[in-house]
Tab-separated table of C-alpha atoms in Angstrom:
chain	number	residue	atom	x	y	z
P	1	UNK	CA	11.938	9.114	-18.272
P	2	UNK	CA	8.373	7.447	-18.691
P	3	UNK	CA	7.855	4.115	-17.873
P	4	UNK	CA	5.503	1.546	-19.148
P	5	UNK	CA	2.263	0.661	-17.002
P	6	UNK	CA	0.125	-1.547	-17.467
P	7	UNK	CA	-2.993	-2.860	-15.458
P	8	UNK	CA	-4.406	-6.503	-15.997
P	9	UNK	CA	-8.005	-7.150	-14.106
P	10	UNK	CA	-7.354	-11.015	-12.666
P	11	UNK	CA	-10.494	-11.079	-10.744
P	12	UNK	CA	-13.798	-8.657	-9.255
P	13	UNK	CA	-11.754	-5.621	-7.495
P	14	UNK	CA	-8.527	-7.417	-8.391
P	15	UNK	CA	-5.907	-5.960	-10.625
P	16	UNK	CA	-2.476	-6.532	-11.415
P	17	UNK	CA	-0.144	-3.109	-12.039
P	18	UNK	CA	3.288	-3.772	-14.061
P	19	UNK	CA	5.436	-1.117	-14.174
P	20	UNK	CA	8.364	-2.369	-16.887
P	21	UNK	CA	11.706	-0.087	-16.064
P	22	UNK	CA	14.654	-2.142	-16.809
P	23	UNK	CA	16.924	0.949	-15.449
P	24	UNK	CA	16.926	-0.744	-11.714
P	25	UNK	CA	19.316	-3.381	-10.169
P	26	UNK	CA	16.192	-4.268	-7.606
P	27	UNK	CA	12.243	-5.141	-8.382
P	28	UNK	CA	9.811	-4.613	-6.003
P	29	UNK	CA	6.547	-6.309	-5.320
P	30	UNK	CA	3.863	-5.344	-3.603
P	31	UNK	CA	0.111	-6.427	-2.676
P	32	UNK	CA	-1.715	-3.218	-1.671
P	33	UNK	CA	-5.408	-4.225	-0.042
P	34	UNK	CA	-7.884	-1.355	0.419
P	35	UNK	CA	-11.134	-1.211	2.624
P	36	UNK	CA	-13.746	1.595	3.735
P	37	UNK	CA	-12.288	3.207	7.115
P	38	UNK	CA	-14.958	2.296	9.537
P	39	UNK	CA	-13.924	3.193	13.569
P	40	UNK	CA	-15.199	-0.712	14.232
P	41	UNK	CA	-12.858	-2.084	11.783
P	42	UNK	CA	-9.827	0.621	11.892
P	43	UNK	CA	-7.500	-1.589	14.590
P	44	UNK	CA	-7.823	-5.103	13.127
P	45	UNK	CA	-7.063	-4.137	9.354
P	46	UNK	CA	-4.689	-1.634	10.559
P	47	UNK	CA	-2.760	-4.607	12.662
P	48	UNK	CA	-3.329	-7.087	9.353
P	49	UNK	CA	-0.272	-6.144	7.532
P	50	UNK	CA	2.029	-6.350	9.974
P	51	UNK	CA	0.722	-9.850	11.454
P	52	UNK	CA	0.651	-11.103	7.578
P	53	UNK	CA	4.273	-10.183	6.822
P	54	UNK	CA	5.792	-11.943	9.784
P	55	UNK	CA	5.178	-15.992	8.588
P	56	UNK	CA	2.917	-17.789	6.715
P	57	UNK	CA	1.929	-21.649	7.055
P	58	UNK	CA	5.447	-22.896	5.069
P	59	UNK	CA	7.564	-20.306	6.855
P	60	UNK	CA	5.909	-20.227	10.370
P	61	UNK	CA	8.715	-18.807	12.620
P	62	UNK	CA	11.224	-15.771	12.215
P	63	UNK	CA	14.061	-18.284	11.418
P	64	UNK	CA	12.368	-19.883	8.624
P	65	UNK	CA	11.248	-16.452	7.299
P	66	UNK	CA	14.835	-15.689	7.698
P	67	UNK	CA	16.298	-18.594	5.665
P	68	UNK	CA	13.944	-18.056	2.524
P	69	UNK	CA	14.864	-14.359	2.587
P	70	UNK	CA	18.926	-15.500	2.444
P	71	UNK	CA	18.213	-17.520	-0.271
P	72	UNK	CA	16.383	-15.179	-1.868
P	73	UNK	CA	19.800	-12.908	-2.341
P	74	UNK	CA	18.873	-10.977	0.612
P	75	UNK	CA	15.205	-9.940	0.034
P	76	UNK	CA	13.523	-7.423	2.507
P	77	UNK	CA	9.725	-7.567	3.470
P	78	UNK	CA	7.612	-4.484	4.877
P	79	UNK	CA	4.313	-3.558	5.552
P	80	UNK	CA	2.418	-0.531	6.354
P	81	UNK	CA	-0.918	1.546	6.921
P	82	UNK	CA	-1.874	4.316	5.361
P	83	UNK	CA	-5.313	6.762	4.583
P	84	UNK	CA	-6.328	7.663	1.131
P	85	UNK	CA	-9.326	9.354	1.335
P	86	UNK	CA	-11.761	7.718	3.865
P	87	UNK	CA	-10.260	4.317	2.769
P	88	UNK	CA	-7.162	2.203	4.336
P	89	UNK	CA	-4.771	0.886	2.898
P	90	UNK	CA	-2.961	-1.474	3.883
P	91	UNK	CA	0.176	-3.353	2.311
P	92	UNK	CA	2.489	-5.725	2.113
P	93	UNK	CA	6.117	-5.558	-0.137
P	94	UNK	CA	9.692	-7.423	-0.959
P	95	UNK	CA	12.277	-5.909	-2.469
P	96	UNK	CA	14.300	-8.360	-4.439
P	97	UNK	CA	17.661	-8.925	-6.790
P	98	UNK	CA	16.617	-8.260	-10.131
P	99	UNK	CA	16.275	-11.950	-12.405
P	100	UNK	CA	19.800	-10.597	-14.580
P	101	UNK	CA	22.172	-10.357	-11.799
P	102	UNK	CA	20.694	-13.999	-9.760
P	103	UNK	CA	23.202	-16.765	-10.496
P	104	UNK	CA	20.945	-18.732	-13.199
P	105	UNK	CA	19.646	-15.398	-14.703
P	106	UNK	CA	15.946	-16.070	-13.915
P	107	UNK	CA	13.614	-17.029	-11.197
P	108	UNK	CA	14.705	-14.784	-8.513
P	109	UNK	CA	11.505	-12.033	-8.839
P	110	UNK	CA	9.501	-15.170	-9.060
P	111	UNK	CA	10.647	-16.641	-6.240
P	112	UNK	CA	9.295	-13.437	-4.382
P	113	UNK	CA	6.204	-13.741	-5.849
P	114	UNK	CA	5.291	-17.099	-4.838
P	115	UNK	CA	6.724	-16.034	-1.030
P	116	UNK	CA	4.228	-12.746	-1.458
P	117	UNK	CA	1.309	-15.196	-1.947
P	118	UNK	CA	2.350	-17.163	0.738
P	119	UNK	CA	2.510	-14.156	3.344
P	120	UNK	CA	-1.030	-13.127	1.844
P	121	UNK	CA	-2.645	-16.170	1.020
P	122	UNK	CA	-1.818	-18.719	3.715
P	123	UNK	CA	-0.927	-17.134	6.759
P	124	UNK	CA	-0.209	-19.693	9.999
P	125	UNK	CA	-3.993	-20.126	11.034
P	126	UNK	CA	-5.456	-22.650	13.283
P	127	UNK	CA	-9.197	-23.504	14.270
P	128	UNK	CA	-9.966	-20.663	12.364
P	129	UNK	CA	-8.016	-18.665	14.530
P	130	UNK	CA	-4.220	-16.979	14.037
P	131	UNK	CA	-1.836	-17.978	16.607
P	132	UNK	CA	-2.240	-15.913	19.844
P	133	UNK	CA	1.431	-15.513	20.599
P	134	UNK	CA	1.984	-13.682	17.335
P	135	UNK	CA	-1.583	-11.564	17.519
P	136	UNK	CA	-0.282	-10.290	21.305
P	137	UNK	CA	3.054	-9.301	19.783
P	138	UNK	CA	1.335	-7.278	17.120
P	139	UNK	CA	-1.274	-5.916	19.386
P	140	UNK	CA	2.215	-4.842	21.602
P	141	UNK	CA	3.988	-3.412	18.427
P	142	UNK	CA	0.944	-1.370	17.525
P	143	UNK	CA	-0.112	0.316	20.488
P	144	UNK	CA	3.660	1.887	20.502
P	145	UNK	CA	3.204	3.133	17.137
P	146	UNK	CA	-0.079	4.617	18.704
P	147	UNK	CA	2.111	5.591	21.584
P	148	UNK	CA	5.079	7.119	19.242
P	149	UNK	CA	2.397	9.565	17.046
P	150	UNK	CA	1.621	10.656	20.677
P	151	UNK	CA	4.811	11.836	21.586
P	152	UNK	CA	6.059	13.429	18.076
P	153	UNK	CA	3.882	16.497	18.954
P	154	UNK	CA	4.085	17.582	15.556
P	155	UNK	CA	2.068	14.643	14.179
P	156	UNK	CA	-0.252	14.334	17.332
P	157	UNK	CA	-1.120	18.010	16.050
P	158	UNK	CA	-1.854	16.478	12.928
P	159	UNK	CA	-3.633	13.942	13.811
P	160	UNK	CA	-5.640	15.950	16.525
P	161	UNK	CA	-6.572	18.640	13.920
P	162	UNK	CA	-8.005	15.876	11.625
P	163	UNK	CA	-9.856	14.157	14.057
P	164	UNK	CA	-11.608	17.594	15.430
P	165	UNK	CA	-12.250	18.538	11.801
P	166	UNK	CA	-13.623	15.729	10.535
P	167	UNK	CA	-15.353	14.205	13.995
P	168	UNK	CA	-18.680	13.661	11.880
P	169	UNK	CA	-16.908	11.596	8.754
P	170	UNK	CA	-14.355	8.548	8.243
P	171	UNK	CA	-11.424	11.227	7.838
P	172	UNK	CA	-11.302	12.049	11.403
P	173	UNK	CA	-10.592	8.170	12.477
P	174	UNK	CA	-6.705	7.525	12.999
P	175	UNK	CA	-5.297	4.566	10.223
P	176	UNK	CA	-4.325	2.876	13.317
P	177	UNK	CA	-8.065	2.804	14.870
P	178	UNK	CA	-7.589	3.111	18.905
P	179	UNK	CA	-5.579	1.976	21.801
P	180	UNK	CA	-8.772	0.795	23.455
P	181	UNK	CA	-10.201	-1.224	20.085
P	182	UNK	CA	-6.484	-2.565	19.881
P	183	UNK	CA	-6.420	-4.526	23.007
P	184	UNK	CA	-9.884	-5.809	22.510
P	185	UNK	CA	-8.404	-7.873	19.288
P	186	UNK	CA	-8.344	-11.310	19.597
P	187	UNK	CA	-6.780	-14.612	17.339
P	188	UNK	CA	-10.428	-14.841	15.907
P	189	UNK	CA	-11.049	-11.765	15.266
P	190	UNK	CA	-8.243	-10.858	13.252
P	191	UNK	CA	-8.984	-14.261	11.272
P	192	UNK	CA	-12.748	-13.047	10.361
P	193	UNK	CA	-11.138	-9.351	9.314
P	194	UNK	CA	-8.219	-11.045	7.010
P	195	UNK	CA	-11.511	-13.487	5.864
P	196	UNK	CA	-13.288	-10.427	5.028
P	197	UNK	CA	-10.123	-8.582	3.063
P	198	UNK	CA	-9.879	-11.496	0.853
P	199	UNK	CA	-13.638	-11.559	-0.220
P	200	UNK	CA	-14.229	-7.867	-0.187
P	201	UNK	CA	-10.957	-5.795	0.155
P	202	UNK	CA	-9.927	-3.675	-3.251
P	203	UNK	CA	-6.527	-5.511	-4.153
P	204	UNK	CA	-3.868	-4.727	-6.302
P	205	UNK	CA	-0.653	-6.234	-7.295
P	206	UNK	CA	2.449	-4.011	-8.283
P	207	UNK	CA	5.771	-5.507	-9.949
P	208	UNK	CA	8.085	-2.671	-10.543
P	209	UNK	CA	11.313	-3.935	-12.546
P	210	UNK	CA	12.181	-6.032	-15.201
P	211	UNK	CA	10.813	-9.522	-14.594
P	212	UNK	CA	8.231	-12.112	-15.737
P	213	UNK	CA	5.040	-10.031	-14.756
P	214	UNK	CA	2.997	-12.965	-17.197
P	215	UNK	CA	4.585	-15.430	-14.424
P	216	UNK	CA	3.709	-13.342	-11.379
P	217	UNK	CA	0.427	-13.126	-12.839
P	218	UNK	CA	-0.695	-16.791	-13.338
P	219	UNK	CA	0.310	-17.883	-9.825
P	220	UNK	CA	-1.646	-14.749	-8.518
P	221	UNK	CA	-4.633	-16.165	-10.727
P	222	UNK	CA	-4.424	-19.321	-9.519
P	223	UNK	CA	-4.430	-18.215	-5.715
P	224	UNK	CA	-7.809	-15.830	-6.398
P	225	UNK	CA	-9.226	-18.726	-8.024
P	226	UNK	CA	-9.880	-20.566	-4.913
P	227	UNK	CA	-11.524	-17.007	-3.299
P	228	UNK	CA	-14.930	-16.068	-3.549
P	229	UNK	CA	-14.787	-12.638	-4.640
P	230	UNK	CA	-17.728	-10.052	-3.769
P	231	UNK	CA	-16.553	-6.619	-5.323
P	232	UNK	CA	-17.937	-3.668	-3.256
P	233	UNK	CA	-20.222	-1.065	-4.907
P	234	UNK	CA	-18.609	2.017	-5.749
P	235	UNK	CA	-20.361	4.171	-3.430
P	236	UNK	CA	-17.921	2.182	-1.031
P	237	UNK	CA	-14.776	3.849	-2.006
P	238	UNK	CA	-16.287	7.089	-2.434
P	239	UNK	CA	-14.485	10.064	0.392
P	240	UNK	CA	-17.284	12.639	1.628
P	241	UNK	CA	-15.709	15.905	0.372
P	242	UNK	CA	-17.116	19.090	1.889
P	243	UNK	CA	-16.861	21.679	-0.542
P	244	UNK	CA	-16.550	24.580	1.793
P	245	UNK	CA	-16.648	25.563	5.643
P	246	UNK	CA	-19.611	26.785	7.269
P	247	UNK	CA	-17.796	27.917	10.482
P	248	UNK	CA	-14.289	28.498	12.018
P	249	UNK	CA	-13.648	26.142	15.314
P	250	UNK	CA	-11.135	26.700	17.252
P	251	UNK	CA	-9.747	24.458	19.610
P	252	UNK	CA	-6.636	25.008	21.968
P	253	UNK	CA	-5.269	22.060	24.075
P	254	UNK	CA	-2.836	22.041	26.927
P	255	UNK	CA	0.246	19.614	27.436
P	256	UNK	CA	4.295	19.826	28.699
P	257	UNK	CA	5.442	20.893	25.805
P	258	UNK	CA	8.009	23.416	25.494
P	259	UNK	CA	6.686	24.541	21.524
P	260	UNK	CA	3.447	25.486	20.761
P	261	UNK	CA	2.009	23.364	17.830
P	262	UNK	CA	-0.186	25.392	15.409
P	263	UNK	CA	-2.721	23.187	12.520
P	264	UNK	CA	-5.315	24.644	10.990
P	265	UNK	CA	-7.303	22.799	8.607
P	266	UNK	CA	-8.473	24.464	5.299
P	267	UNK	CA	-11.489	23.026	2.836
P	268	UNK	CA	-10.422	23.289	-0.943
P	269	UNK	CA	-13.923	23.747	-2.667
P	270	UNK	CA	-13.916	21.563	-4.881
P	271	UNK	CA	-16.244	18.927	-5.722
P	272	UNK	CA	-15.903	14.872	-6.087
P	273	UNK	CA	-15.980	14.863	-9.808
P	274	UNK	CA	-13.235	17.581	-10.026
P	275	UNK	CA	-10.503	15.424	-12.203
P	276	UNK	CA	-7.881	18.405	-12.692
P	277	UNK	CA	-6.030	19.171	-9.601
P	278	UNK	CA	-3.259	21.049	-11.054
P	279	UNK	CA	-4.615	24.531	-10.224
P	280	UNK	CA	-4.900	23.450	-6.131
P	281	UNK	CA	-1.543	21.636	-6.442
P	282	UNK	CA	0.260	25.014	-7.770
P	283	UNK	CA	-2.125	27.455	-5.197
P	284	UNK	CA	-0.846	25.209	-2.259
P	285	UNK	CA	2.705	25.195	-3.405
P	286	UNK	CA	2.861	29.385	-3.809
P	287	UNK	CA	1.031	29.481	-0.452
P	288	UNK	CA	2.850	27.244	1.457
P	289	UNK	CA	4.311	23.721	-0.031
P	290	UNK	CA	7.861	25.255	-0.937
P	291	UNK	CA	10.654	27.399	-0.083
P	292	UNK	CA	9.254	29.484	-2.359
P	293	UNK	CA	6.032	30.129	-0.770
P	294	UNK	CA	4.815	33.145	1.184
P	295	UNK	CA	4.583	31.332	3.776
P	296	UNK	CA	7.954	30.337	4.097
P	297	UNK	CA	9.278	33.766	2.849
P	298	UNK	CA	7.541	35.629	4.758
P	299	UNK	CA	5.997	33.899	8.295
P	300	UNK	CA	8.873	32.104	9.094
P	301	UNK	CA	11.799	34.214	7.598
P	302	UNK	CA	10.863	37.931	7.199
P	303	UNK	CA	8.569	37.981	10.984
P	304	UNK	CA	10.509	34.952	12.656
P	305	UNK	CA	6.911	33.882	13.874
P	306	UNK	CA	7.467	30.324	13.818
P	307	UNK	CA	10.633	27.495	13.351
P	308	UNK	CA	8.501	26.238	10.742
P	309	UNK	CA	5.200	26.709	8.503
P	310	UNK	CA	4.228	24.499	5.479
P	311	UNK	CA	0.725	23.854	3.973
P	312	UNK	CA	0.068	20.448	2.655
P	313	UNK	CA	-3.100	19.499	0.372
P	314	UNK	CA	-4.361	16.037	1.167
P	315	UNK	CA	-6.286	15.692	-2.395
P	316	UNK	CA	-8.395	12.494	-1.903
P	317	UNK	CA	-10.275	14.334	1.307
P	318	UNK	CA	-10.254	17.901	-0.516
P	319	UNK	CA	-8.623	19.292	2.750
P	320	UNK	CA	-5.159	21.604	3.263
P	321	UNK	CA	-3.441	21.683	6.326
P	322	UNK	CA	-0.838	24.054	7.259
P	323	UNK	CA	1.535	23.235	10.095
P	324	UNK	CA	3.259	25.550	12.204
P	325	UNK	CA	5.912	24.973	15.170
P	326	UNK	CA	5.341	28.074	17.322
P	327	UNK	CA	6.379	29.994	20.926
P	328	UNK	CA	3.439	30.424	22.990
P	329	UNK	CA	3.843	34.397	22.925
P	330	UNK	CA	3.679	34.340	18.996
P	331	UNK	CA	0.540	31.981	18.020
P	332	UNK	CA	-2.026	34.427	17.834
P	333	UNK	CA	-0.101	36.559	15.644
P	334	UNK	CA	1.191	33.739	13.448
P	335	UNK	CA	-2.339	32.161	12.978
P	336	UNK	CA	-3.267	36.067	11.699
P	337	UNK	CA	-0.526	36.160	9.615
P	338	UNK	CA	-1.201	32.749	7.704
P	339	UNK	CA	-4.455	34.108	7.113
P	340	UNK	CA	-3.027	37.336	5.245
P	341	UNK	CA	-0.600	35.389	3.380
P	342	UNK	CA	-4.020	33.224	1.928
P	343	UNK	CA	-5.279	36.040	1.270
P	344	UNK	CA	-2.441	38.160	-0.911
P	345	UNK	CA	-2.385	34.201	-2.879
P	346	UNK	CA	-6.807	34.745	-3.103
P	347	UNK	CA	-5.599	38.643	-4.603
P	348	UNK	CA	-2.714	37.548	-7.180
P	349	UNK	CA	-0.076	39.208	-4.785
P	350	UNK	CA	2.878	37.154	-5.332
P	351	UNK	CA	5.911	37.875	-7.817
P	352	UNK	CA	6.022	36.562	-11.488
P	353	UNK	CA	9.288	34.854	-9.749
P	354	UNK	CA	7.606	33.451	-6.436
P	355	UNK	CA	4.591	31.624	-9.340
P	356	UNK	CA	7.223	30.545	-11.675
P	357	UNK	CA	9.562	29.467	-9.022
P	358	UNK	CA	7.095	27.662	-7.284
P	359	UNK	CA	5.626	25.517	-10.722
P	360	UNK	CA	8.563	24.385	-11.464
P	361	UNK	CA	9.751	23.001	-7.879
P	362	UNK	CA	6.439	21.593	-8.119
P	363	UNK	CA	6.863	19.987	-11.273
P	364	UNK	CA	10.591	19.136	-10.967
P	365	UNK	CA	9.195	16.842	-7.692
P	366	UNK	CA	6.825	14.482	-10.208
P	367	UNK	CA	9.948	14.469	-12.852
P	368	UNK	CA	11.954	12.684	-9.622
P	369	UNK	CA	9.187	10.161	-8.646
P	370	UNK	CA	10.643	6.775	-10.716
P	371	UNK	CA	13.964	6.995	-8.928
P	372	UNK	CA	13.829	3.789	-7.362
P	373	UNK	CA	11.455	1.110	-7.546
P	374	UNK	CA	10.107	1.945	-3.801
P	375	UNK	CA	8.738	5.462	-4.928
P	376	UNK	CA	6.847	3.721	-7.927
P	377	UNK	CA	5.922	1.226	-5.892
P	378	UNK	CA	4.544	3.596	-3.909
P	379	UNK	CA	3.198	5.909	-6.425
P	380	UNK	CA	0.661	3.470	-7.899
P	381	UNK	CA	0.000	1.314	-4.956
P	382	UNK	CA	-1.676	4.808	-2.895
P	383	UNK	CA	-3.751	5.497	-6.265
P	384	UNK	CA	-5.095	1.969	-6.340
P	385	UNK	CA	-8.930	3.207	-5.827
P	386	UNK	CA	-8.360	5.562	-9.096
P	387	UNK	CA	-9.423	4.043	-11.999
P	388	UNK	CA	-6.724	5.192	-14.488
P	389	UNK	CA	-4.141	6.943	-12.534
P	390	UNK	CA	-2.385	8.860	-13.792
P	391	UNK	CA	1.760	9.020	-14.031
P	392	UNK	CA	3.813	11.713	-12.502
P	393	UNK	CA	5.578	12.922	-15.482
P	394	UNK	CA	2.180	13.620	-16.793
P	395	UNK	CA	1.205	15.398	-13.492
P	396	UNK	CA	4.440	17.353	-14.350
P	397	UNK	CA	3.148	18.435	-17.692
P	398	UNK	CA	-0.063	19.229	-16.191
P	399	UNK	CA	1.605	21.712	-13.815
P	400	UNK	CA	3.089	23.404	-15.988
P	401	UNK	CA	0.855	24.642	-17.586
P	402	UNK	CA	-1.295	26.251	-14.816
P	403	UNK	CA	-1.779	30.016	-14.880
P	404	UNK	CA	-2.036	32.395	-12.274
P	405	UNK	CA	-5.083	33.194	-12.651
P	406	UNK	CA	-5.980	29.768	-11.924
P	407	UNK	CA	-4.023	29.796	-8.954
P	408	UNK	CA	-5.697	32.541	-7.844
P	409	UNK	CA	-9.129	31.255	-8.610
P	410	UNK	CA	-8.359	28.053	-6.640
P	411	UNK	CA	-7.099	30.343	-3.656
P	412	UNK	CA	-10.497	32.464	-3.520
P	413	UNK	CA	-12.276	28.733	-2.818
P	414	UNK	CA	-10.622	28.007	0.116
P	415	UNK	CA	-12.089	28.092	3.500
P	416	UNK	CA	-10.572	27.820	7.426
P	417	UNK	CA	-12.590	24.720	8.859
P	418	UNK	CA	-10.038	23.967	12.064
P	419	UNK	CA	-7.696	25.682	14.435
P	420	UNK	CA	-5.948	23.824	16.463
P	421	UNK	CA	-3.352	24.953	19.112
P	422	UNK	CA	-1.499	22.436	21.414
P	423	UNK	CA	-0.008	25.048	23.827
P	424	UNK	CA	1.722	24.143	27.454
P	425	UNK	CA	0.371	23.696	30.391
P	426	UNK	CA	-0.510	26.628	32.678
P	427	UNK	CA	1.840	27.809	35.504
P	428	UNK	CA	0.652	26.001	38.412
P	429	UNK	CA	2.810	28.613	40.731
């Protein structure tokens, strides 16, 4: 089922995104801000959403907050971090009643609205400064989300891999900056970054639902309207895309772990302007993205190398990374057998049934994005640095239709950047 979109500019690197689907009990709004990654700024934008979605100046305390969300039939706020590319982006959402089933029939979605601008616009500040009990709580609550990728081995992999990788460009910073940059943060600090989103930051405004999105939009006009705006140059947003490896590194790292951790890091060859990624999509799926993949058939199931091994393309950096969980004794011979499995996808050895099996899990995953408002939400909100993105039923369409030999063509492009083994730590006996 296709839903409408629409985007509205409201003001320089400001739009507003509705996304009309009257199928859902619940609307969702969402203000999604994005800025270059940049290892000086990382920590305090990555700590802004979460400070932001606590209070504001009317609702300063988590009582308040609470109240207005009651009344509000039970609305939930979140926020989050995330990379796209070498940009962050950072957001803040409420989940609300849809304006049908609210007592008077209307009002409810706006309601949230008004509380989203609040959160955004006019957060609890004073003498230019936010209030230092709430900055040290944040600055608490994000250095054990540092803390927690650290001990889920399988995403310190990730996140190690990445960072080795890409040590010379914005990729290789972590969304959440670093422990050390997080406890230099102060109440003014955060202040100038939050200063500096609202002048500079690319922002965009989802409403997924049925609701008044001409509403939504005039009180979001009239809170720009007292910002000046400076939109960034494009160059800005742009991701540095390497087109192909020069070298293999390899890198192995020692902790107490009792499962070897295997990432290596793959660069896709294609270039910035590339607009079509159907080709990649489907190549990374038959290698690796499914249980139809060779990877999966054959790594993990047929040689019992590994307790898992996936390969996921990350399209805004032009990189693949397949993740492996291995024992110690196996790793070499796993990290030779992903390579021959790349390699049967770069020579068209794969079944008629593996490719066709493999397109249409592909596709059938973009059919199911739109089954809640959260995934649209979502959907648009990470594609906010696109011009006109596209939606996933399209994507679908698009996937269809890719050949093998197209698969195959995008497979003989690929090149190993990265190795990366976390192993355990040597016997000390």
């Amino acid at each position: 089922m296709n839903d409408s979109v629409e985007f509205t500019p409201l003001a320089p690197g400001v739009r507003f995104c509705t996304v009309r689907a009257s199928k859902f009990k619940t609307c969702r709004i969402s203000l999604s801000a994005a800025v270059p990654l940049r290892r000086e700024t990382a920590s305090a934008n990555a700590m802004l959403p979460f400070l932001l979605h606590r209070c504001c100046a009317k609702y300063p305390d988590l009582t308040t907050m609470n109240e207005k969300l009651a009344e509000a039939y039970g609305a939930r706020v979140s926020a989050g971090v995330e990379k796209v590319g070498e940009a962050q982006v950072l957001r803040i959402s409420i989940t609300c009643i849809a304006d049908r089933f609210a007592f008077d029939g209307d009002g409810a979605v706006t309601e949230c609205v008004k509380l989203l601008c609040e959160l955004f616009f006019h957060p609890p500040v004073e003498n230019g400064a936010f209030a230092a009990q709430n900055v040290e709580r944040e600055k608490r609550l994000l250095l054990e989300r540092i803390e927690n990728e650290r001990n889920d081995k399988r995403t310190y992999a990730l996140r190690r891999c990445e960072a080795l990788m890409c040590e010379n460009e914005a990729y290789g910073i972590n969304r959440y900056g670093t422990p050390e940059d997080v406890k230099s943060l102060t109440p003014q600090s955060l202040y100038e970054a939050w200063r500096a989103l609202l002048s500079g930051g690319r922002l965009q405004f989802n409403l997924v639902g049925e609701a008044d999105a001409q509403a939504a939009q005039s009180l979001l006009q009239e809170e720009l309207s007292k910002i000046e705006r400076e939109e960034a140059p494009a160059d800005a947003w742009e991701t540095q895309i390497l087109p192909r490896a020069e070298q293999t590194r390899r890198v192995e790292e020692r902790l107490p772990v009792q499962q070897g951790k295997l990432v290596l890091g793959y660069r896709m060859g294609y270039k910035q302007d590339l607009e079509d990624f159907s080709a990649v999509n489907v190549m990374v799926n038959v290698f690796g993205g499914s249980p139809q993949s060779l990877l999966f058939q054959n790594v993990r199931e047929k040689m019992s190398l590994c307790y898992y091994c996936s390969a996921r393309l990350f399209r805004q950096k032009g990189v693949m990374m397949v993740q492996s969980g291995v024992e110690f004794e196996n790793a070499e011979r796993a990290i030779t057998e992903i390579g021959r499995q790349l390699d049967a996808v770069r020579a068209g050895e794969f079944t008629d049934g593996d490719f066709d099996a493999s397109v249409k899990s592909l596709a059938d995953d973009y059919e199911r994005v739109g089954g809640t408002p959260e995934e649209l939400d979502d959907w648009y909100a990470f594609r906010l640095l696109e011009e006109a993105p596209a939606a996933p039923q399209s994507l679908a369409a698009q996937i269809r239709k890719v050949t093998r030999e197209q698969a195959v063509e995008a497979a003989q492009k690929v090149t190993l950047d990265t190795i990366y083994l976390l192993t355990g730590e040597e016997d000390k006996a």
